[in-house]
mmCIF file of C-alpha atoms in Angstrom:
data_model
loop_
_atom_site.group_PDB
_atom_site.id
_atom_site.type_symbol
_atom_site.label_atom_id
_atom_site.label_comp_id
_atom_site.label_asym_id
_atom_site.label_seq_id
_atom_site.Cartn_x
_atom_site.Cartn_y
_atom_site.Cartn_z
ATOM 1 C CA UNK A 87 -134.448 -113.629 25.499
ATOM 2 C CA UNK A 88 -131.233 -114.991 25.945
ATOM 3 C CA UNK A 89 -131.073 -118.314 26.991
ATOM 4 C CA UNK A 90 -127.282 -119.107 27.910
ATOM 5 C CA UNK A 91 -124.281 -117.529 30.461
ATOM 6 C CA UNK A 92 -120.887 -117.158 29.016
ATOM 7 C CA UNK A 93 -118.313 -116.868 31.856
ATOM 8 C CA UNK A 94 -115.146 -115.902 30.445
ATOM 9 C CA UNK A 95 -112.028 -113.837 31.621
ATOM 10 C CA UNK A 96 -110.133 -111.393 29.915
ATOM 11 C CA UNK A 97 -111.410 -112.711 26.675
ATOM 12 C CA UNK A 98 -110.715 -116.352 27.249
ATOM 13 C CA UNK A 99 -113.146 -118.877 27.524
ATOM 14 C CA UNK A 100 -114.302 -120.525 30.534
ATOM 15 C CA UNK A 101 -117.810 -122.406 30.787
ATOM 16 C CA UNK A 102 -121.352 -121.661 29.901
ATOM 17 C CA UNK A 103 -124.630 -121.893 31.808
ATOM 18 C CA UNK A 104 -127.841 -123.308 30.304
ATOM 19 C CA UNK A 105 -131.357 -123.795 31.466
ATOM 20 C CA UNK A 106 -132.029 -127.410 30.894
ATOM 21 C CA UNK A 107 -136.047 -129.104 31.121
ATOM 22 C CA UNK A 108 -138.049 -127.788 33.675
ATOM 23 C CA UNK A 109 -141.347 -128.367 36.039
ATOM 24 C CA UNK A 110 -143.421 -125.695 37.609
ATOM 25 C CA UNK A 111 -141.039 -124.597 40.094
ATOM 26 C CA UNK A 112 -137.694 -126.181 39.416
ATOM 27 C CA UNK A 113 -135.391 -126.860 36.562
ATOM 28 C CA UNK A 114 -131.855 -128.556 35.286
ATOM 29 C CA UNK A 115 -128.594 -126.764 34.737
ATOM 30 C CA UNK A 116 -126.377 -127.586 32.557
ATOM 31 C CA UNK A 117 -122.683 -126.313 33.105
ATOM 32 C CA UNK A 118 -120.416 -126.824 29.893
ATOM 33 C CA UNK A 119 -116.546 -126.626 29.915
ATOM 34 C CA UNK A 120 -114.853 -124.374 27.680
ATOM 35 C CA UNK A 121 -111.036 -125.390 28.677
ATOM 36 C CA UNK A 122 -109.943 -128.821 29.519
ATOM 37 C CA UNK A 123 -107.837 -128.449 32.361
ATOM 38 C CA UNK A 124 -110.368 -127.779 35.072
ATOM 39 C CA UNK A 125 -111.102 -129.976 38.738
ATOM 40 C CA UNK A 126 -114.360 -130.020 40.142
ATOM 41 C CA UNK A 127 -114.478 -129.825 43.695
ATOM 42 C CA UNK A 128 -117.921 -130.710 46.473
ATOM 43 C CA UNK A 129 -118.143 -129.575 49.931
ATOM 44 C CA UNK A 130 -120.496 -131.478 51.721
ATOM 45 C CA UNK A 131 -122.153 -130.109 55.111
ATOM 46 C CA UNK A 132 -119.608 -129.198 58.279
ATOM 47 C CA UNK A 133 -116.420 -130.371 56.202
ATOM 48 C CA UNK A 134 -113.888 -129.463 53.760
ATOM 49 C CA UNK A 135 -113.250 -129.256 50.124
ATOM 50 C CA UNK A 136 -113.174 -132.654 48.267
ATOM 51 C CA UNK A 137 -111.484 -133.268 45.095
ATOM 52 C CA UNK A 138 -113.763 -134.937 42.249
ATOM 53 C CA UNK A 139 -111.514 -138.113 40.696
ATOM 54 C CA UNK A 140 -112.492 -138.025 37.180
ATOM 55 C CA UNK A 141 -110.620 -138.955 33.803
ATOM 56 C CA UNK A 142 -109.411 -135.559 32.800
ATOM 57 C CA UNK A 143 -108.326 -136.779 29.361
ATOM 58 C CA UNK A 144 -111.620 -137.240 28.325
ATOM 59 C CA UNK A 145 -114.983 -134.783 27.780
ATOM 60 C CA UNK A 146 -117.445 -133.884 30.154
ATOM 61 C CA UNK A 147 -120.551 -132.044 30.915
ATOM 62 C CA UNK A 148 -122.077 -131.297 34.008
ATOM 63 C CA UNK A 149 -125.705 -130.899 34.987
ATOM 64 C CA UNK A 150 -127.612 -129.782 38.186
ATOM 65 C CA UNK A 151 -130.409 -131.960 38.137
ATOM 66 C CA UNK A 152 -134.105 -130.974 40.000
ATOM 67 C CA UNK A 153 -135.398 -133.979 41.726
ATOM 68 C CA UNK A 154 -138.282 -136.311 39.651
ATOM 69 C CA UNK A 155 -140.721 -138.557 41.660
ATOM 70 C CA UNK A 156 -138.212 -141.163 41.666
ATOM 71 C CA UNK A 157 -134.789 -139.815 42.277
ATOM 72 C CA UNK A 158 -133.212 -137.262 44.100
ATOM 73 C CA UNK A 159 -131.937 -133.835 43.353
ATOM 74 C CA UNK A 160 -128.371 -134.788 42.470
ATOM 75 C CA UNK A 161 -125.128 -133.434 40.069
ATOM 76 C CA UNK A 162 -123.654 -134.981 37.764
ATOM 77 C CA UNK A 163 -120.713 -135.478 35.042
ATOM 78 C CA UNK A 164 -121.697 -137.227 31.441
ATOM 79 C CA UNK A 165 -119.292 -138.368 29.423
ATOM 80 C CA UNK A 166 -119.566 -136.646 25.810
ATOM 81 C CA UNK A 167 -117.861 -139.626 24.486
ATOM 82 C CA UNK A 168 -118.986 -142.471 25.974
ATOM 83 C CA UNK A 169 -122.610 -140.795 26.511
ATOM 84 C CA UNK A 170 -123.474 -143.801 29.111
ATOM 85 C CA UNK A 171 -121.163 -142.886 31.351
ATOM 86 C CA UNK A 172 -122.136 -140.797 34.763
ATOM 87 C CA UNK A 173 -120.228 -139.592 37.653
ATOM 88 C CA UNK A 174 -122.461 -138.536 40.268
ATOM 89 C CA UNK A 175 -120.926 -136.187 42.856
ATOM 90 C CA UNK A 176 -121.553 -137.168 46.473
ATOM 91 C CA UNK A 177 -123.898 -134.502 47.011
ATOM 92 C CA UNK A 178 -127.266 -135.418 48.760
ATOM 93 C CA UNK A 179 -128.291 -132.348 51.112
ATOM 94 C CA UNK A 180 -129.118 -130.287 47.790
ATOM 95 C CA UNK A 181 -131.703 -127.914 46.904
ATOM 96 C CA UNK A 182 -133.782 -127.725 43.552
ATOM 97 C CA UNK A 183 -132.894 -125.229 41.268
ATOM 98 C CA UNK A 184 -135.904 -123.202 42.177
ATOM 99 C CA UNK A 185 -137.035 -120.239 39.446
ATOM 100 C CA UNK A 186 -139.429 -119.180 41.641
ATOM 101 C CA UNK A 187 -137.276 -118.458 44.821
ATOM 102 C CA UNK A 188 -137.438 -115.119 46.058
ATOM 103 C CA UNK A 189 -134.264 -115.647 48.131
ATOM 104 C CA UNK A 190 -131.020 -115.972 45.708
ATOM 105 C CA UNK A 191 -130.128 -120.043 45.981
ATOM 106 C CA UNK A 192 -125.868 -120.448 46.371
ATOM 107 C CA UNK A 193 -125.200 -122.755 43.388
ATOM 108 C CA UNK A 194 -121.307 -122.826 42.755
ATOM 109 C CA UNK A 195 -118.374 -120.835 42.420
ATOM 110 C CA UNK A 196 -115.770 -120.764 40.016
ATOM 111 C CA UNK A 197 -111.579 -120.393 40.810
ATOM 112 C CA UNK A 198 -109.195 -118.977 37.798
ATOM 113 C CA UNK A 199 -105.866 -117.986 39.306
ATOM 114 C CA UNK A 200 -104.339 -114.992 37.366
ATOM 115 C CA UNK A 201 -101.681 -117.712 36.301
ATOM 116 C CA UNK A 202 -103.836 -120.008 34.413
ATOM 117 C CA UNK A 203 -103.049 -120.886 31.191
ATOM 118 C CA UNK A 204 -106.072 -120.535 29.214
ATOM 119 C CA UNK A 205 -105.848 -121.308 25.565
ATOM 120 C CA UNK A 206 -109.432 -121.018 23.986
ATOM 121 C CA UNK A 207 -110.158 -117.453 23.406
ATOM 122 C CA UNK A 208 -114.147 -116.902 23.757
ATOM 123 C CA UNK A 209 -115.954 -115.181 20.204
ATOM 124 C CA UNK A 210 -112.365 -115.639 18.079
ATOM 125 C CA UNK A 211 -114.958 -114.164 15.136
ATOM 126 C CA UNK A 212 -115.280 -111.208 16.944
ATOM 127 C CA UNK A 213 -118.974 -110.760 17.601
ATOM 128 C CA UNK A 214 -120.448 -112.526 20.369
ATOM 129 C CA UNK A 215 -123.244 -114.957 19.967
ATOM 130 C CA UNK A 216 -126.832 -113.282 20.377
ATOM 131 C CA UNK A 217 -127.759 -116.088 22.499
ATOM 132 C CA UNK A 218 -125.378 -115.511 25.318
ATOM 133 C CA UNK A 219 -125.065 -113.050 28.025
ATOM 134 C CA UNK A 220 -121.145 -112.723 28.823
ATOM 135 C CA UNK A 221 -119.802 -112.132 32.312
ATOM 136 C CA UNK A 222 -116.224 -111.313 32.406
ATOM 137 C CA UNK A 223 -113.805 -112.197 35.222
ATOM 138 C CA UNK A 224 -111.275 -109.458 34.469
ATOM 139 C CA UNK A 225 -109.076 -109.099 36.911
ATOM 140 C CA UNK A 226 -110.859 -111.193 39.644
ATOM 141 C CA UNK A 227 -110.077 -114.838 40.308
ATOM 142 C CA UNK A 228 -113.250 -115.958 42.203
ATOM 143 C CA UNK A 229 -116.881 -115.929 41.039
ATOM 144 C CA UNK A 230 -119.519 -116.926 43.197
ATOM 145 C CA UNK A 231 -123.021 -117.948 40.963
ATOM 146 C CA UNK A 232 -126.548 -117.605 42.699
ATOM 147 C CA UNK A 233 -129.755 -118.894 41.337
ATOM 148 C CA UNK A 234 -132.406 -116.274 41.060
ATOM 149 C CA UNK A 235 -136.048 -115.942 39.311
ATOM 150 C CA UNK A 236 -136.212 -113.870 36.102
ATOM 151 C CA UNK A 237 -136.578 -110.369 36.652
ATOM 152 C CA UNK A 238 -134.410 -110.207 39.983
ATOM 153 C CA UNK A 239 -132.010 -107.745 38.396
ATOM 154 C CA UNK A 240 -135.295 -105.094 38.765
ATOM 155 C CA UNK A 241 -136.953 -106.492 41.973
ATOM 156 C CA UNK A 242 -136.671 -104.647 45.260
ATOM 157 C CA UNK A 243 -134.674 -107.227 47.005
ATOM 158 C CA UNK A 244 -132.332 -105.189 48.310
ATOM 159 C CA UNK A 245 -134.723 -103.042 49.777
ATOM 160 C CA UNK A 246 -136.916 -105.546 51.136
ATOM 161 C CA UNK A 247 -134.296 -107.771 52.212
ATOM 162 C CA UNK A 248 -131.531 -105.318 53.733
ATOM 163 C CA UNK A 249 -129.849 -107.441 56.180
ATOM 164 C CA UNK A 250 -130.317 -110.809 54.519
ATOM 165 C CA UNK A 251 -128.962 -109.689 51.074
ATOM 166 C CA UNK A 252 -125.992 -108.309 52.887
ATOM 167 C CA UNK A 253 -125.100 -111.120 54.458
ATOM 168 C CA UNK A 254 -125.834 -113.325 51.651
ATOM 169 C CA UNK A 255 -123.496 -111.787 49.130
ATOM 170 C CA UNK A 256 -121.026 -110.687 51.360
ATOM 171 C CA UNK A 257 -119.884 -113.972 53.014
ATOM 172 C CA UNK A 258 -117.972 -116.639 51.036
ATOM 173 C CA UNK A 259 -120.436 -119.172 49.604
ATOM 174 C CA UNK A 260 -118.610 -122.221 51.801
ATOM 175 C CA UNK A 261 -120.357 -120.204 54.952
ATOM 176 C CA UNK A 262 -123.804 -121.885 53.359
ATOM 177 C CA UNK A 263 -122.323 -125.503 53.915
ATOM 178 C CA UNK A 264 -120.093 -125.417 56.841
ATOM 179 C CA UNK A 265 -121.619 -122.698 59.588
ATOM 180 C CA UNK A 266 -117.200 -121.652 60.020
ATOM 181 C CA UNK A 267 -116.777 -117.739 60.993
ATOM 182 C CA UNK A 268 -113.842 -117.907 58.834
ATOM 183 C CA UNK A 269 -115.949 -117.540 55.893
ATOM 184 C CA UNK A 270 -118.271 -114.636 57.401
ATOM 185 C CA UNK A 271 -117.102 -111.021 56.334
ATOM 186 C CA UNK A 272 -115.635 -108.596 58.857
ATOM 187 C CA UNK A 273 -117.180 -106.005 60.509
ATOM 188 C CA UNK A 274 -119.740 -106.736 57.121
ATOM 189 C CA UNK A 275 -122.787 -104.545 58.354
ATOM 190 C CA UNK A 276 -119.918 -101.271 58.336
ATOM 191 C CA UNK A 277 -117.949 -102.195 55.265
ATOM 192 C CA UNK A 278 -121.039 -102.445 53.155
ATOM 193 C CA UNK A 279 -122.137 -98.808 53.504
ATOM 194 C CA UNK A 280 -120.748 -99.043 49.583
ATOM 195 C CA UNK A 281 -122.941 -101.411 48.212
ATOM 196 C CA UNK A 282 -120.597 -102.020 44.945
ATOM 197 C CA UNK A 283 -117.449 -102.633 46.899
ATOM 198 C CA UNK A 284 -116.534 -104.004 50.564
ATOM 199 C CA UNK A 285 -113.324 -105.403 51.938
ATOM 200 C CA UNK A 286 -112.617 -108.314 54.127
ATOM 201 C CA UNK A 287 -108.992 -108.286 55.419
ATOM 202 C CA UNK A 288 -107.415 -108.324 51.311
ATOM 203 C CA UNK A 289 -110.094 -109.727 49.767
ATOM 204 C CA UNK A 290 -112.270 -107.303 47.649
ATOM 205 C CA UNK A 291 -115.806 -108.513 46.855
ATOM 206 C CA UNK A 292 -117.805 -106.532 44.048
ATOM 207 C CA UNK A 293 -121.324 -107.081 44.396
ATOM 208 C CA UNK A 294 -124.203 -106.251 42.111
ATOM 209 C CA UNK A 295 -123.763 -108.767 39.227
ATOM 210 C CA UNK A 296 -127.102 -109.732 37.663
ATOM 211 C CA UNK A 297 -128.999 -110.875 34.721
ATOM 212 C CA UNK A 298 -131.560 -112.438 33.348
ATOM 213 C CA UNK A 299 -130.551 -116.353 31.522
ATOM 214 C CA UNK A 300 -134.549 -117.455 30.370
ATOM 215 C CA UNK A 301 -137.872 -116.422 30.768
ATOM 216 C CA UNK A 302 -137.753 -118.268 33.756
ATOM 217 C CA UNK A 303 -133.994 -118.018 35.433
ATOM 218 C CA UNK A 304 -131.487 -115.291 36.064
ATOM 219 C CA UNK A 305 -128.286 -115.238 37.936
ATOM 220 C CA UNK A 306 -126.278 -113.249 40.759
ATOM 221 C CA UNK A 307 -122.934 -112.977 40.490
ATOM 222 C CA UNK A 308 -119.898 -112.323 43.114
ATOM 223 C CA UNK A 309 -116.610 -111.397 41.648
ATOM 224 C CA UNK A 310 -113.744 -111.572 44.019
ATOM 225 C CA UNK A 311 -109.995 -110.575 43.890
ATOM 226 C CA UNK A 312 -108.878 -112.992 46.379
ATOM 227 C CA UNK A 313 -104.609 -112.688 47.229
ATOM 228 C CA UNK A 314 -104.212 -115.790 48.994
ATOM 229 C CA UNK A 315 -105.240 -118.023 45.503
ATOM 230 C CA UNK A 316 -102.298 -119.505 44.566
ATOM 231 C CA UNK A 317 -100.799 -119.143 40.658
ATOM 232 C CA UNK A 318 -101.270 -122.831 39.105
ATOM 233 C CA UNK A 319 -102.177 -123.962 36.087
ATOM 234 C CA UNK A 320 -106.077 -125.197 36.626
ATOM 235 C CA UNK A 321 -109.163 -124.017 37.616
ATOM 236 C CA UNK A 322 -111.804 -125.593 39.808
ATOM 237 C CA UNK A 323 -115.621 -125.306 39.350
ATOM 238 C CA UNK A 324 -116.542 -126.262 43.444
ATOM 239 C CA UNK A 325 -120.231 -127.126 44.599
ATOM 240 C CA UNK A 326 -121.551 -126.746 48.314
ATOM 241 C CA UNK A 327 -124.887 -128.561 49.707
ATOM 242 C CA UNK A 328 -127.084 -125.670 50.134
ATOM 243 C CA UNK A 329 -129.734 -127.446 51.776
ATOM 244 C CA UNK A 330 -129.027 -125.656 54.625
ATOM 245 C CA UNK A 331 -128.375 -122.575 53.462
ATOM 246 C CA UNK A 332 -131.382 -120.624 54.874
ATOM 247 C CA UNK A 333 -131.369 -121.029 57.845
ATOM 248 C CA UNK A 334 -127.322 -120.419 58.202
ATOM 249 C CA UNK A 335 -127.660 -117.232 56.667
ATOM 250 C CA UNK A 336 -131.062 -116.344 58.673
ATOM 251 C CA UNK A 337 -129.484 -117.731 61.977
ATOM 252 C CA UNK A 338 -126.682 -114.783 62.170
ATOM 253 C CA UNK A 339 -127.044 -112.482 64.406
ATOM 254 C CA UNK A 340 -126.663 -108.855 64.489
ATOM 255 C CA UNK A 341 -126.139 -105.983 67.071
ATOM 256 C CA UNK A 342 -125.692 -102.404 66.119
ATOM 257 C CA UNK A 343 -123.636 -101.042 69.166
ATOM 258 C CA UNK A 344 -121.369 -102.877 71.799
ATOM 259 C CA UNK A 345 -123.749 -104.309 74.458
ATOM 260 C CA UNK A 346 -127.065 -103.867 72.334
ATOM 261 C CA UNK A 347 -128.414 -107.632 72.190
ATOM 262 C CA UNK A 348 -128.165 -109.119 69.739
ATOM 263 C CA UNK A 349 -130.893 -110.715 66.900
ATOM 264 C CA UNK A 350 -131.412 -112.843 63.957
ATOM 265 C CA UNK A 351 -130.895 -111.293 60.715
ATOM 266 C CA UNK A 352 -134.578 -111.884 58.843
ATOM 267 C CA UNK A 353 -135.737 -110.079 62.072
ATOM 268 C CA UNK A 354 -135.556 -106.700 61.326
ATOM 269 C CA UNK A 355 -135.985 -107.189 57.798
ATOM 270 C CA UNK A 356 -139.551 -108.970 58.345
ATOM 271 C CA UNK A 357 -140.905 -106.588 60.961
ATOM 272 C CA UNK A 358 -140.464 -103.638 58.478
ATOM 273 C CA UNK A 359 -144.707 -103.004 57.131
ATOM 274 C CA UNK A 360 -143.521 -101.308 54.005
ATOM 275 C CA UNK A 361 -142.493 -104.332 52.248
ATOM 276 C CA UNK A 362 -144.380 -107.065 54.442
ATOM 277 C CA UNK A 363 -147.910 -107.515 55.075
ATOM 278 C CA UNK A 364 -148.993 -109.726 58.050
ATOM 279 C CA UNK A 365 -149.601 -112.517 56.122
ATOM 280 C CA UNK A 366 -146.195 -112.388 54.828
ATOM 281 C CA UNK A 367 -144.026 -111.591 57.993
ATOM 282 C CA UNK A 368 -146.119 -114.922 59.041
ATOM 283 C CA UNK A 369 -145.010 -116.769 56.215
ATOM 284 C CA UNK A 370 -141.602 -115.839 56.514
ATOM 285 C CA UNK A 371 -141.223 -116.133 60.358
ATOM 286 C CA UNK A 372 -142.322 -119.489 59.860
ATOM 287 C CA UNK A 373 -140.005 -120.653 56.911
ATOM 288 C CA UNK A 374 -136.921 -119.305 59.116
ATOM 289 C CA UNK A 375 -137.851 -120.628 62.182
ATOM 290 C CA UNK A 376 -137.936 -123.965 60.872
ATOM 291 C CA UNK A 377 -134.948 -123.556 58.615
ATOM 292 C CA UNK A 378 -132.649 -122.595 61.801
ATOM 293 C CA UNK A 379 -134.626 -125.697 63.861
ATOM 294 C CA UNK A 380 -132.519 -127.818 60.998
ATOM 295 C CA UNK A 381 -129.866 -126.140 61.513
ATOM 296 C CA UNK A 382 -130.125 -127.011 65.987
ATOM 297 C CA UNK A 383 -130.576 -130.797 64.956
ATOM 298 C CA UNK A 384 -127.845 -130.981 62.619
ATOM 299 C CA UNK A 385 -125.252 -129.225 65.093
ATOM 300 C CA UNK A 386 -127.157 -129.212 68.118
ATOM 301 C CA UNK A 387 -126.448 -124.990 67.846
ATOM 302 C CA UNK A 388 -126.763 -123.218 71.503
ATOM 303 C CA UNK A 389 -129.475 -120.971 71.812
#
């Protein structure tokens, strides 16, 4: 098994992706920079992007690390100079890097403008390393990374989850931390009839990215064209707090015609027997219900 992601573009170098120590449940990530002239940007709940202030002259590594007994789930840069020196982004509304999540967990996304200078070309030997699955940018200037459990890539999620995995993948991640229509998809439930390929105004989002990292981990990846990035010289790595994720993305609503009512996305998806026993559309009514009752006391939401 493979145990590392290589995100590159057009044969360039970008970062890598590896499964760090690990619990029952939950484990680190470890995100490793490739080029040197990168920003990190946060987004923390119902505001805007935030620039990380870091020394950009110097080395870094980043790591997404799972809460212990006696500290928090929290990200953060190490110095790979002065090893005792941390940067902790102000994150705190995070989730755990959970392996065992049956719902794909929004970790990051990744901005290369077509412009960007990159100078260190990935494999310069010529064969790639056996330890590293490679996903390629191309073309595309946007990927968005989700955290899924090993074996996703052959699960029946999109079956099971119709509505939900729709919506998941087809809104821009920053929907997951903010709750702002202007990162929801148009008209999504009648562009995605193509499940590879959907359109929002010019932005074309290719869906269906996924692999296995460990035994334990995989990924989902979004790769997105995106016009309006500007041509500069840097690229950004950007994090969201995804504690609220679920119930964001199970809180939209839904209608099928003009004047039908409308519902709550897990609905449909729950009541349907093939893939959900009563037991199950118990335990899932339950986790969303609660997840959007966050959701009402963060931003008092309108019923």
């Amino acid at each position: 098994m493979k145990n590392k992601v290589a995100i590159i573009k057009n044969g360039y170098d970008i970062l890598r992706i590896v499964q760090g120590s690990k619990d029952i449940d939950n484990c680190d990530l470890k995100i490793c920079f490739m080029n040197s002239n990168y920003e990190i940007k946060y987004m923390k709940l119902f505001s805007n992007y935030k620039n990380l202030k870091f020394d950009k002259n110097s080395k870094w590594e980043l790591t997404y690390h799972r809460a212990t007994i006696s500290k928090p789930t929290k990200i953060h840069l190490k110095n790979k100079i002065e090893k005792e020196k941390y940067i902790t982004l102000p994150l705190t509304e995070l989730l755990d890097p959970n392996f065992n999540t049956e719902i794909p967990i929004p970790l990051f996304k990744v901005i290369v403008s077509n412009g960007c200078n990159l100078i260190k070309k990935y494999n310069e030997k010529g064969m790639p390393k056996k330890d590293h699955t490679i996903i390629d940018m191309k073309e595309n200037n946007i990927l968005e990374i989700y955290l899924t459990k090993n074996g996703f890539i052959k699960s029946n999620f999109y079956e099971k989850w119709k509505n939900i995995s729709f919506s998941l993948f087809g809104n821009a991640m920053e929907y997951y931390a903010t709750n702002n229509q202007k990162y929801i998809a148009k008209n999504i439930f009648d562009t995605f009839k193509n499940p590879n390929n959907t359109e929002d105004g010019n932005k074309i989002y290719n869906i269906g990215i996924s692999t296995d990292v460990t035994n334990d981990i995989g990924i989902f990846v979004n790769t997105v064209n995106d016009p309006d990035i500007k041509e500069n010289n840097n690229y950004s790595i950007n994090f969201i707090e995804n504690k609220l994720f679920l119930g964001l993305l199970g809180g939209l609503e839904k209608k099928y015609n003009e004047g039908d009512k409308q519902f709550m996305l897990y609905t449909e998806d729950i009541e349907n027997k093939k893939y959900f026993s009563e037991d199950e559309y118990r335990k899932w009514k339950y986790i969303f219900e609660k997840e959007i009752k966050k959701i009402d006391r963060k931003i008092k939401r309108k019923k």
